[in-house]
Amino acid sequence: MLARPFLRLSARALNGVAVALGIGLIQLVVGALGGHAAAVAASSAAVCASLADVPNAPHRTRRRVLTAALIAVFIGLAVAVTQGHPVWQGVITALVAFGSGMMLAWGPRAGPVSFAGILAYVFTSATPVEDGLNGLLVHTGWALLGAAIYVPWSVAMAVLLRPRMRTLALADTIGASANLLRSRSRMLEQRGVDALQAVHDRIQDEAALDEQLQAARDLLFTPPGDDQARRHTALLLLAIDLRDTLLAGELDIDLLGADAIGTRTRQALASNLRHIAEALDAMQQSLREAKPCIDMPALGAALSGLDAVAVPESDPRSRLLPALSDRAHHMIDAVRRMQALMRGAVPEVSLQPAELQLFVSVEGWPLSALALHARLQSPVLRHALRLSAALTTAYVIGRLLPWSSHPYWLVLSVAVVLRGNLVETLARRNARVAGTVIGCLIVLILGLVHAPWFAILAFLTSIAIAHANVVTHYLVTSAAASVMALIQAHLATPDAGYAVPERLADTVLGALLAWGFSYVLPSWERRGLTRLIGRLLGALAQLSRHALQWPGPQADLALRLARREVYDALGSLATAVRRTRVEPERVRLPMETVGALLGNSHALLAQLAAIRLLLARRSQELSRPEAESALQSAAAEIERRLDAGTAPQPEALTPEADAMTLPAEPSAQALMPWLRRRLLLAAHSAARVAQAVQSLRR
């Protein structure tokens, strides 16, 4: 039985504790072997390697931590060799910054690894190394030992914590799904909400869920395949499908009208979403606290009110309400299957382990990724050049300042603030300054206790806190990192004190420098818009081809892969929208037009989800030859309309009014007209996507 305090810790908090324990072990062991200076060198290398130690599968942890450790030791050696030679240290500063920036060519996963080199530069600069070859070899040897101990420690912790990390990843995904359901519930109840604001809300909700989903895939879709792992995998696949069912459930809501019937129907649907969110919250809590999954008596109760809505037979909505109720019941069925799994039902995973691996993030460091960014238009190369110029300038200024005893502090301040885009730079700027002030105040209080063991304990605690919050709460990380850096410098040179005023001045100046350099070789979001649009159109066309096929066992994998690519493409475009909001107005993306592209893309995604849901559950009610012919024709038409070069003009969309007219008979009596209507609406959504693309390109 796990202790309750342990159950309250998040995945990142657990990871932070494991990191701090590993570094503490290294300090203890190496300190006993070689003394204080050896412990500082070894723990510094371990801290750098630990940047890449995040919640992940053990084999991924090994590769990333080993890479960060090797980079840290190599750069530490280069900095130690050039100590006492300001010009050469300036050259090393520029090269380290450029190399760190170029590592982002491998994507966000390379971010922690790329910063290991900069942190190694700072730590080695702060550690006096004895003159001569012998002193250099001794320092490097202790650093290698620290890295050599930490790499297997990180892998061992990843193996030990893997079951808990998988559980927490699944719980976080279910929680993010519940938040999305609550958000869509509010949208149903708040008619007349600003369309652009609705797009921004969707961006936030979808981005949070996308991040959690991929983290869960990386942890759950990897061996071993024991019963618990298979159950968690089945739960995750159901949670992913639940998102599509929610999308389909949003269709045709505009046809309800604003009278009493429409209002009552919306309220029932919104209440149903809230009840489902509550059921998901209960599942999340059950996973986190290792408790049995409780029943939710209210689940489905809201739909009894929907079924009781009296609609005259002459009212077209009498044919719409059963369809809306049916989609809502599909969501309840999915949640009940999830609850059954949590109560011990035998998991049924439709995909084989090798197929699941296709959904896991790419691993490795292929050199071909660097070749793609060997041009000045590349945002990665521009950021690498910008970072190199900024850190070199900070180094020069740091040596010229009256308090030139710690020039590397100014370099570090610029490095942690200057990001690849303006919005993150501004957020880091504010959090860095505020966090440093808080951290310095904490150090002044801690400094009242004159005990080496207490300083080491504070150092390890700050490592755990900084590591746990680096992604979610950078203000906390900044405060903890300031405590860590000041204590690290104090442990290296105890007689020098804490130099708090110098630290504060360097942080403020570094934040200002980073802010200024963010306008050097900028990579405005407008630059990458063409690539993002092309990726989105291709993903939507591919999803349409796979979704508009007769259901079969072989189609599930291709459909899931295509669906994930669409969500990834939408996520990239949504990220560009979020970032452009702080850019200069003259280069800002046209928010309304991009918002229209996102909204229409989600509408097409919802239409395809509804069609797929209809085929999966009711294909036996259709004539297969007739349905397949209609599906093939619709897929070809959608692909044609998504081609921006042949996109129809607005006047070509007038037949959509015919598609909005509900079929004369309910779907329970004649399903084919409802399928044809949905296919026609999907084609019109594709046309709207193409129109938005044309507007952006003009």
XYZ file of C-alpha atoms in Angstrom:
698
model
C 0.000 0.000 0.000
C 1.434 3.343 -1.068
C 1.718 6.101 1.542
C -0.859 8.865 1.153
C 1.750 11.697 0.837
C 3.313 9.715 -1.995
C -0.073 9.445 -3.731
C -0.513 13.210 -3.629
C 2.659 13.859 -5.636
C 2.382 14.618 -9.345
C 4.555 12.861 -11.904
C 6.915 15.815 -12.130
C 7.130 16.141 -8.352
C 8.037 12.446 -8.052
C 10.608 12.917 -10.771
C 12.035 15.947 -8.980
C 12.410 14.011 -5.730
C 14.185 11.176 -7.568
C 16.556 13.668 -9.207
C 17.397 15.335 -5.892
C 18.020 11.981 -4.195
C 20.365 10.946 -6.995
C 22.394 14.132 -6.794
C 22.484 13.855 -3.007
C 23.811 10.313 -3.322
C 26.526 11.510 -5.708
C 27.556 14.286 -3.329
C 27.770 11.806 -0.461
C 29.704 9.120 -2.332
C 32.103 11.375 -4.246
C 32.604 13.628 -1.235
C 33.696 10.597 0.790
C 36.065 9.554 -1.995
C 37.623 12.872 -3.011
C 36.489 15.625 -0.692
C 34.501 18.810 -1.154
C 35.906 19.940 -4.530
C 35.315 16.495 -6.041
C 31.726 16.475 -4.775
C 31.063 19.888 -6.329
C 32.472 18.811 -9.724
C 30.553 15.518 -9.716
C 27.246 17.000 -8.557
C 27.508 19.813 -11.123
C 27.813 17.276 -13.951
C 24.918 15.295 -12.471
C 22.699 18.393 -12.285
C 23.391 19.089 -15.963
C 22.560 15.494 -16.918
C 19.389 15.621 -14.788
C 17.896 18.290 -17.032
C 17.048 15.508 -19.494
C 15.649 13.288 -16.749
C 11.893 13.822 -17.122
C 8.982 11.358 -16.728
C 9.598 8.935 -19.573
C 10.104 5.310 -20.526
C 13.400 3.877 -19.163
C 15.047 3.363 -22.568
C 14.259 6.959 -23.533
C 15.541 8.228 -20.199
C 18.823 6.375 -20.711
C 19.445 7.859 -24.148
C 18.546 11.416 -23.273
C 20.330 11.553 -19.910
C 23.450 9.945 -21.365
C 23.465 12.478 -24.198
C 23.085 15.387 -21.769
C 25.817 13.956 -19.524
C 28.316 13.632 -22.373
C 27.562 17.152 -23.576
C 27.974 18.527 -20.047
C 31.331 16.802 -19.459
C 32.699 17.833 -22.862
C 31.682 21.476 -22.494
C 32.864 21.517 -18.892
C 36.270 20.358 -20.111
C 36.369 23.054 -22.809
C 35.489 25.776 -20.296
C 38.037 24.496 -17.779
C 40.783 24.534 -20.437
C 40.072 28.175 -21.286
C 39.794 29.439 -17.702
C 42.004 32.479 -17.331
C 41.826 33.260 -21.070
C 38.949 35.759 -21.541
C 39.095 35.813 -25.342
C 38.945 32.039 -25.659
C 36.192 31.881 -23.081
C 34.259 34.361 -25.200
C 34.692 32.046 -28.191
C 33.511 29.076 -26.114
C 30.488 31.116 -24.999
C 29.492 31.807 -28.599
C 29.987 28.187 -29.694
C 28.095 26.709 -26.751
C 25.175 29.061 -27.329
C 25.053 28.324 -31.062
C 25.244 24.574 -30.516
C 22.519 24.678 -27.885
C 20.259 26.638 -30.204
C 20.828 24.271 -33.130
C 19.921 21.243 -31.004
C 16.321 22.454 -31.140
C 16.308 21.133 -34.718
C 15.315 17.833 -33.077
C 12.181 19.402 -31.633
C 10.934 20.189 -28.121
C 12.290 16.905 -26.734
C 15.804 18.295 -27.312
C 15.124 21.390 -25.193
C 16.300 19.973 -21.827
C 19.321 18.329 -23.455
C 20.273 21.517 -25.285
C 20.354 23.513 -22.055
C 22.685 21.009 -20.386
C 25.624 22.529 -22.267
C 24.846 26.075 -21.117
C 24.417 24.954 -17.514
C 27.706 23.040 -17.687
C 29.366 26.228 -18.977
C 27.979 28.186 -16.003
C 28.819 25.575 -13.365
C 32.378 25.068 -14.615
C 32.923 28.820 -14.791
C 31.826 29.023 -11.158
C 34.191 26.250 -10.055
C 37.883 27.073 -9.720
C 40.024 24.442 -11.442
C 43.645 23.954 -10.444
C 46.213 25.074 -12.994
C 47.996 22.484 -15.034
C 47.100 19.282 -16.796
C 46.812 17.322 -13.577
C 44.190 19.659 -12.102
C 42.242 19.614 -15.351
C 42.228 15.812 -15.525
C 41.218 15.479 -11.875
C 38.299 17.895 -12.282
C 37.123 16.177 -15.474
C 37.481 12.763 -13.872
C 35.210 13.681 -10.977
C 32.696 15.180 -13.386
C 32.741 11.960 -15.415
C 32.211 9.944 -12.251
C 29.231 12.084 -11.270
C 27.685 11.634 -14.719
C 28.514 7.911 -14.710
C 26.666 7.460 -11.414
C 23.687 9.590 -12.364
C 22.884 7.899 -15.704
C 22.178 4.436 -14.219
C 20.463 6.099 -11.249
C 18.037 7.878 -13.590
C 17.298 4.643 -15.466
C 16.773 2.742 -12.214
C 14.338 5.411 -10.989
C 12.508 5.323 -14.325
C 12.070 1.553 -13.987
C 11.033 1.775 -10.337
C 8.532 4.593 -10.889
C 7.261 3.388 -14.270
C 3.973 1.880 -12.998
C 3.176 5.018 -11.018
C 4.192 7.322 -13.868
C 1.925 5.430 -16.266
C -0.977 5.695 -13.835
C -0.437 9.434 -13.358
C -0.115 10.036 -17.108
C -3.444 8.307 -17.678
C -5.048 10.191 -14.781
C -3.830 13.535 -16.144
C -5.228 12.689 -19.585
C -8.613 11.797 -18.135
C -8.555 15.027 -16.124
C -7.762 17.080 -19.226
C -10.652 15.352 -21.028
C -12.966 16.316 -18.165
C -11.841 19.947 -18.425
C -12.574 19.934 -22.159
C -16.068 18.554 -21.526
C -16.776 21.251 -18.953
C -15.593 23.922 -21.354
C -17.874 22.639 -24.119
C -20.734 22.486 -21.597
C -20.292 26.183 -20.852
C -20.279 26.933 -24.571
C -23.648 25.208 -24.963
C -25.177 27.308 -22.220
C -23.640 30.636 -23.236
C -25.167 31.361 -26.624
C -23.925 34.449 -28.414
C -20.384 34.088 -27.115
C -17.784 35.906 -29.191
C -16.682 33.581 -32.000
C -13.004 34.573 -31.778
C -13.005 34.063 -28.017
C -14.589 30.655 -28.542
C -11.708 29.755 -30.860
C -9.168 30.878 -28.240
C -10.925 28.815 -25.561
C -10.873 25.773 -27.816
C -7.171 26.339 -28.502
C -6.364 26.290 -24.785
C -8.499 23.216 -24.085
C -7.239 21.228 -27.051
C -3.590 22.167 -26.426
C -3.764 20.987 -22.813
C -5.337 17.689 -23.862
C -2.879 17.179 -26.745
C 0.086 17.634 -24.404
C -1.266 15.140 -21.886
C -2.243 12.650 -24.583
C 1.231 12.516 -26.098
C 2.881 12.203 -22.700
C 0.546 9.311 -21.929
C 1.209 7.622 -25.290
C 4.962 7.781 -24.712
C 4.605 6.067 -21.341
C 1.732 3.636 -21.946
C 2.413 2.472 -25.488
C 5.763 0.926 -24.550
C 6.561 -2.504 -23.025
C 6.077 -4.265 -20.680
C 2.616 -5.487 -21.552
C 1.322 -6.767 -18.196
C -2.379 -6.744 -17.282
C -2.279 -3.303 -15.721
C -0.423 -1.836 -18.701
C -2.948 -3.346 -21.133
C -5.843 -2.025 -19.044
C -4.312 1.454 -18.983
C -3.685 1.302 -22.733
C -7.319 0.349 -23.361
C -8.453 3.224 -21.119
C -6.274 5.681 -23.004
C -7.631 4.537 -26.375
C -11.184 5.002 -25.078
C -10.298 8.482 -23.815
C -8.947 9.359 -27.261
C -12.130 8.090 -28.920
C -14.212 10.049 -26.417
C -12.786 13.243 -27.865
C -14.070 12.328 -31.327
C -17.476 11.475 -29.909
C -17.583 14.887 -28.238
C -16.754 16.536 -31.560
C -19.579 14.690 -33.291
C -21.968 15.656 -30.504
C -21.415 19.363 -31.200
C -22.920 19.122 -34.691
C -26.380 20.494 -35.578
C -26.693 22.387 -32.277
C -27.346 25.588 -34.256
C -30.515 24.021 -35.666
C -32.155 23.921 -32.230
C -33.182 27.570 -32.274
C -33.616 29.901 -29.317
C -37.129 29.022 -28.153
C -38.076 26.956 -25.109
C -37.445 23.655 -26.891
C -33.989 24.712 -28.074
C -33.034 26.132 -24.672
C -34.191 23.035 -22.820
C -32.339 20.762 -25.210
C -29.112 22.724 -24.846
C -29.401 22.658 -21.073
C -29.917 18.890 -21.086
C -26.907 18.345 -23.357
C -24.760 20.696 -21.246
C -25.840 18.953 -18.050
C -24.969 15.601 -19.601
C -21.462 16.828 -20.432
C -21.002 18.023 -16.852
C -22.114 14.659 -15.482
C -19.678 12.868 -17.780
C -16.913 15.249 -16.645
C -17.746 14.393 -13.026
C -17.497 10.700 -13.852
C -14.091 11.311 -15.434
C -13.013 13.278 -12.363
C -13.983 10.293 -10.202
C -11.891 8.002 -12.434
C -8.957 10.374 -12.219
C -9.176 10.435 -8.428
C -9.491 6.654 -8.324
C -6.319 6.271 -10.383
C -4.366 8.812 -8.362
C -5.373 7.464 -4.947
C -5.399 3.769 -5.898
C -9.025 3.421 -4.809
C -11.914 1.488 -6.402
C -13.812 3.387 -9.085
C -17.121 4.638 -7.670
C -20.477 4.585 -9.443
C -21.961 7.832 -10.739
C -25.758 7.553 -10.394
C -26.301 10.851 -12.219
C -24.607 9.566 -15.380
C -27.212 9.679 -18.126
C -29.888 11.257 -15.911
C -29.775 14.542 -17.830
C -30.798 12.777 -21.035
C -34.115 11.725 -19.537
C -35.035 15.399 -19.692
C -33.966 15.489 -23.323
C -36.064 12.449 -24.180
C -39.043 14.090 -22.466
C -38.900 17.241 -24.621
C -42.229 17.434 -26.465
C -41.725 18.444 -30.101
C -44.618 18.518 -32.606
C -44.218 16.050 -35.458
C -44.422 18.919 -37.933
C -41.351 20.496 -36.323
C -38.142 19.324 -38.104
C -36.456 19.150 -34.694
C -38.552 16.083 -33.913
C -36.185 14.257 -36.258
C -33.065 15.992 -34.912
C -33.479 15.340 -31.194
C -33.160 11.529 -31.456
C -29.857 11.986 -33.312
C -28.538 14.371 -30.624
C -29.675 12.010 -27.880
C -28.047 9.071 -29.656
C -24.656 10.846 -29.827
C -24.913 11.808 -26.153
C -25.612 8.187 -25.259
C -22.522 7.136 -27.225
C -20.394 9.267 -24.887
C -22.039 7.696 -21.852
C -21.387 4.229 -23.286
C -17.693 5.098 -23.721
C -17.439 6.305 -20.122
C -19.178 3.179 -18.835
C -16.704 1.016 -20.744
C -13.911 2.968 -19.074
C -15.498 2.426 -15.670
C -15.850 -1.288 -16.360
C -12.154 -1.505 -17.202
C -11.245 0.208 -13.961
C -13.367 -2.325 -12.083
C -11.432 -5.223 -13.587
C -13.032 -5.979 -16.950
C -10.773 -7.786 -19.403
C -9.057 -5.126 -21.557
C -9.455 -5.380 -25.313
C -6.771 -3.446 -27.190
C -7.509 -3.250 -30.902
C -3.909 -2.403 -31.822
C -0.854 -4.629 -31.563
C 2.243 -3.450 -29.595
C 4.128 -2.738 -32.832
C 1.205 -0.643 -34.055
C 1.022 1.280 -30.785
C 4.684 2.221 -31.223
C 3.718 4.289 -34.256
C 1.994 6.768 -31.910
C 5.034 7.272 -29.675
C 7.215 10.372 -30.069
C 10.241 10.076 -32.317
C 13.498 9.240 -30.557
C 17.117 9.605 -31.667
C 19.300 12.394 -33.041
C 19.560 12.011 -36.842
C 21.985 14.485 -38.438
C 19.552 14.920 -41.317
C 17.434 17.073 -39.004
C 20.240 19.649 -38.871
C 20.497 19.774 -42.655
C 16.871 20.918 -42.884
C 17.774 24.063 -40.940
C 20.923 25.048 -42.825
C 19.317 28.219 -44.218
C 18.755 31.654 -42.757
C 14.974 31.349 -43.135
C 14.981 28.523 -40.581
C 13.641 29.632 -37.172
C 16.066 27.198 -35.513
C 19.144 28.696 -37.203
C 17.920 32.237 -36.541
C 17.427 31.444 -32.870
C 20.865 29.797 -32.655
C 22.518 32.904 -34.147
C 20.429 35.171 -31.915
C 21.309 33.163 -28.809
C 24.996 33.105 -29.691
C 25.104 36.871 -30.182
C 23.123 37.507 -26.991
C 25.232 35.265 -24.757
C 28.511 36.558 -26.173
C 27.358 40.127 -25.555
C 26.329 39.183 -22.023
C 29.739 37.640 -21.411
C 31.567 40.757 -22.595
C 29.326 43.069 -20.572
C 29.683 40.811 -17.540
C 33.457 41.167 -17.632
C 33.239 44.935 -17.986
C 30.802 45.480 -15.119
C 32.141 46.712 -11.771
C 31.027 43.418 -10.159
C 32.849 41.210 -12.683
C 33.484 38.335 -10.253
C 30.580 36.293 -11.686
C 30.213 37.194 -15.413
C 28.640 33.809 -16.088
C 25.573 34.811 -14.048
C 24.671 37.397 -16.641
C 25.145 34.759 -19.359
C 22.832 32.392 -17.492
C 20.160 35.065 -17.036
C 20.085 35.774 -20.768
C 20.110 32.059 -21.630
C 17.091 31.148 -19.505
C 15.015 34.145 -20.636
C 15.715 34.266 -24.380
C 13.390 31.779 -26.108
C 12.729 31.034 -29.745
C 9.600 33.216 -29.802
C 8.534 36.511 -28.259
C 5.637 35.278 -26.132
C 7.786 32.792 -24.206
C 10.615 35.328 -23.861
C 8.255 37.864 -22.294
C 6.811 35.272 -19.925
C 10.291 34.106 -18.917
C 11.473 37.701 -18.485
C 8.813 38.517 -15.917
C 8.999 35.182 -14.102
C 12.801 35.248 -13.997
C 13.037 38.657 -12.357
C 10.281 37.949 -9.826
C 11.608 34.465 -9.088
C 15.145 35.703 -8.537
C 13.954 38.302 -6.036
C 12.065 35.587 -4.146
C 15.027 33.213 -4.341
C 17.473 35.805 -3.043
C 15.212 36.560 -0.089
C 15.053 32.840 0.690
C 18.851 32.574 0.542
C 19.250 35.506 2.929
C 17.019 33.668 5.394
C 18.776 30.334 4.865
C 22.135 32.047 5.318
C 21.300 32.656 8.966
C 21.937 28.953 9.576
C 25.697 28.407 9.450
C 25.833 24.671 8.891
C 27.240 22.945 5.772
C 24.706 20.088 6.005
C 21.854 22.592 6.010
C 23.207 24.327 2.882
C 23.465 20.965 1.112
C 19.911 20.049 2.155
C 18.627 23.394 0.856
C 20.557 22.843 -2.379
C 18.977 19.418 -2.948
C 15.502 20.657 -2.050
C 15.799 23.528 -4.511
C 16.852 21.059 -7.221
C 13.734 18.961 -6.617
C 11.432 21.991 -6.648
C 13.020 23.551 -9.731
C 12.916 20.273 -11.638
C 9.280 19.581 -10.738
C 7.953 22.978 -11.847
C 10.057 23.920 -14.880
C 7.234 23.258 -17.356
C 4.188 24.226 -15.323
C 5.276 27.057 -12.979
C 8.446 28.763 -14.146
C 8.169 31.415 -11.409
C 8.629 28.650 -8.816
C 11.447 27.141 -10.857
C 13.150 30.523 -11.149
C 13.018 31.063 -7.392
C 14.307 27.562 -6.665
C 17.009 27.838 -9.342
C 18.231 31.086 -7.797
C 18.535 29.356 -4.431
C 20.340 26.451 -6.103
C 22.774 28.700 -8.009
C 23.646 30.872 -5.017
C 24.206 27.874 -2.762
C 26.198 26.087 -5.482
C 28.484 29.105 -5.835
C 28.753 29.312 -2.048
C 29.668 25.625 -1.753
C 32.350 26.057 -4.429
C 33.865 29.144 -2.756
C 32.525 29.402 0.829
C 34.565 32.484 1.669
C 32.996 34.558 -1.129
C 29.546 34.797 0.502
C 26.274 34.713 -1.426
C 26.624 37.909 -3.541
C 22.867 38.549 -3.537
C 22.995 42.165 -4.845
C 25.173 41.029 -7.753
C 22.755 38.222 -8.518
C 19.787 40.590 -8.594
C 21.573 43.109 -10.814
C 22.703 40.417 -13.255
C 19.183 38.989 -13.462
C 17.550 42.323 -14.265
C 20.237 43.237 -16.791
C 20.088 39.753 -18.334
C 16.319 39.914 -18.676
C 16.598 43.277 -20.452
C 19.315 41.965 -22.771
C 17.258 38.900 -23.659
C 14.215 41.062 -24.325
C 16.228 43.303 -26.638
C 17.830 40.409 -28.512
C 14.424 38.800 -29.083
C 14.013 41.363 -31.890
C 17.299 40.338 -33.551
C 16.717 37.962 -36.471
C 13.122 37.443 -35.291
C 11.119 34.441 -36.414
C 7.625 35.858 -36.590
C 4.827 33.336 -36.863
C 3.885 34.712 -40.276
C 7.058 33.154 -41.697
C 5.933 29.609 -41.018
C 2.277 30.037 -41.977
C 2.586 28.523 -45.465
C 4.197 25.368 -44.076
C 1.582 25.050 -41.331
C -1.288 25.467 -43.808
C 0.171 22.874 -46.160
C 0.561 20.395 -43.335
C -3.022 20.963 -42.153
C -4.549 20.574 -45.620
C -2.585 17.396 -46.256
C -3.584 15.945 -42.887
C -7.267 16.753 -43.407
C -7.236 15.196 -46.875
C -5.558 12.057 -45.550
C -8.026 11.767 -42.666
C -10.940 12.177 -45.068
C -9.684 9.304 -47.201
C -9.420 6.980 -44.218
C -12.584 8.115 -42.420
C -14.785 7.736 -45.497
C -14.151 4.035 -45.904
C -16.326 1.095 -45.040
C -15.364 0.022 -41.485
C -12.965 -2.883 -41.168
C -10.221 -4.159 -38.837
C -7.418 -2.927 -41.091
C -8.734 0.636 -41.270
C -8.475 1.425 -37.546
C -4.701 1.938 -37.396
C -4.514 4.176 -40.480
C -7.486 6.191 -39.228
C -5.944 6.741 -35.799
C -2.602 7.796 -37.286
C -4.317 10.224 -39.673
C -6.438 11.618 -36.859
C -3.393 12.243 -34.674
C -1.657 14.044 -37.549
C -4.664 16.357 -37.918
C -4.655 17.161 -34.211
C -0.894 17.789 -34.336
C -1.307 20.108 -37.328
C -4.150 21.971 -35.629
C -2.048 22.203 -32.470
C 0.866 23.747 -34.370
C -1.416 26.317 -35.985
C -3.089 27.046 -32.653
C 0.335 27.583 -31.077
C 1.150 30.097 -33.808
C -2.094 31.946 -33.006
C -1.208 32.071 -29.319
C 2.295 33.344 -30.006
C 1.362 35.972 -32.560
C -0.850 37.864 -30.115
C 2.205 39.616 -28.570
C 4.066 40.232 -31.824
C 4.264 43.702 -33.399
C 0.984 44.515 -35.105
C 2.566 44.926 -38.534
C 3.706 41.267 -38.596
C 0.870 39.721 -36.608
C -1.215 36.958 -38.155
C -4.754 38.000 -39.153
C -6.489 36.569 -36.105
C -10.019 36.407 -37.498
C -8.960 34.633 -40.683
C -6.746 32.134 -38.875
C -9.549 31.677 -36.345
C -11.909 30.894 -39.222
C -9.446 28.326 -40.564
C -9.203 26.652 -37.157
C -12.967 26.726 -36.625
C -13.764 25.298 -40.044
C -11.078 22.636 -39.669
C -12.648 21.532 -36.398
C -16.052 21.538 -38.129
C -14.710 19.200 -40.829
C -13.115 17.046 -38.147
C -16.470 16.850 -36.358
C -18.325 15.897 -39.556
C -15.842 13.115 -40.255
C -16.093 11.904 -36.655
C -19.891 11.794 -36.912
C -19.708 9.827 -40.165
C -17.231 7.387 -38.678
C -19.394 6.956 -35.602
C -22.448 6.288 -37.764
C -20.580 3.696 -39.827
C -19.085 1.990 -36.784
C -22.398 1.575 -34.996
C -25.038 1.307 -37.725
C -23.385 0.114 -40.930
C -25.618 -2.976 -40.946
C -28.613 -0.668 -41.607
C -27.057 0.587 -44.864
C -26.827 -0.894 -48.314
C -23.082 -1.396 -48.601
C -22.733 -0.812 -52.388
C -24.780 2.397 -52.207
C -23.029 3.634 -49.071
C -19.524 2.856 -50.359
C -20.253 4.698 -53.600
C -21.416 7.758 -51.658
C -18.371 7.588 -49.372
C -15.917 7.403 -52.278
C -17.558 10.297 -54.087
C -17.537 12.417 -50.935
C -13.873 11.630 -50.222
C -12.897 12.709 -53.747
C -14.969 15.898 -53.450
C -13.481 16.808 -50.076
C -9.965 16.264 -51.369
C -10.713 18.430 -54.402
C -12.118 21.217 -52.253
C -9.175 21.112 -49.855
C -6.892 21.853 -52.772
C -6.439 25.590 -52.251
C -5.763 26.129 -55.949
C -9.237 24.966 -56.940
C -11.193 26.044 -53.873
C -14.716 27.213 -54.708
C -15.745 30.814 -54.317
C -18.432 31.812 -51.785
C -21.222 31.773 -54.340
C -20.564 28.089 -54.983
C -21.551 27.242 -51.413
C -25.230 28.150 -51.615
C -26.418 24.511 -51.908
C -25.378 24.067 -48.276
C -28.837 25.308 -47.313
C -30.176 22.074 -48.794
C -27.835 20.059 -46.598
C -29.021 21.885 -43.483
C -32.566 20.705 -44.198
C -33.201 17.555 -42.201
C -34.321 14.409 -44.062
C -38.058 13.781 -44.095
C -37.809 10.538 -42.108
C -36.018 9.879 -38.804
C -32.694 8.093 -39.055
C -34.176 5.033 -37.340
C -36.406 4.519 -40.396
C -34.097 5.594 -43.237
C -30.400 6.038 -42.473
C -29.005 6.625 -45.971
C -30.447 10.166 -46.386
C -28.831 11.136 -43.083
C -25.485 9.763 -44.243
C -25.754 11.668 -47.538
C -26.576 14.865 -45.638
C -23.562 14.414 -43.383
C -21.293 13.786 -46.382
C -22.576 16.943 -48.056
C -21.954 18.969 -44.892
C -18.418 17.565 -44.689
C -17.768 18.710 -48.267
C -19.025 22.191 -47.422
C -16.788 22.329 -44.341
C -13.844 21.415 -46.581
C -14.804 24.238 -48.930
C -14.834 26.682 -46.039
C -11.385 25.493 -44.978
C -10.113 26.154 -48.494
C -11.723 29.604 -48.516
C -9.956 30.528 -45.280
C -6.677 29.320 -46.784
C -7.246 31.443 -49.867
C -7.912 34.498 -47.710
C -4.694 33.941 -45.777
C -2.630 33.471 -48.914
C -4.038 36.604 -50.472
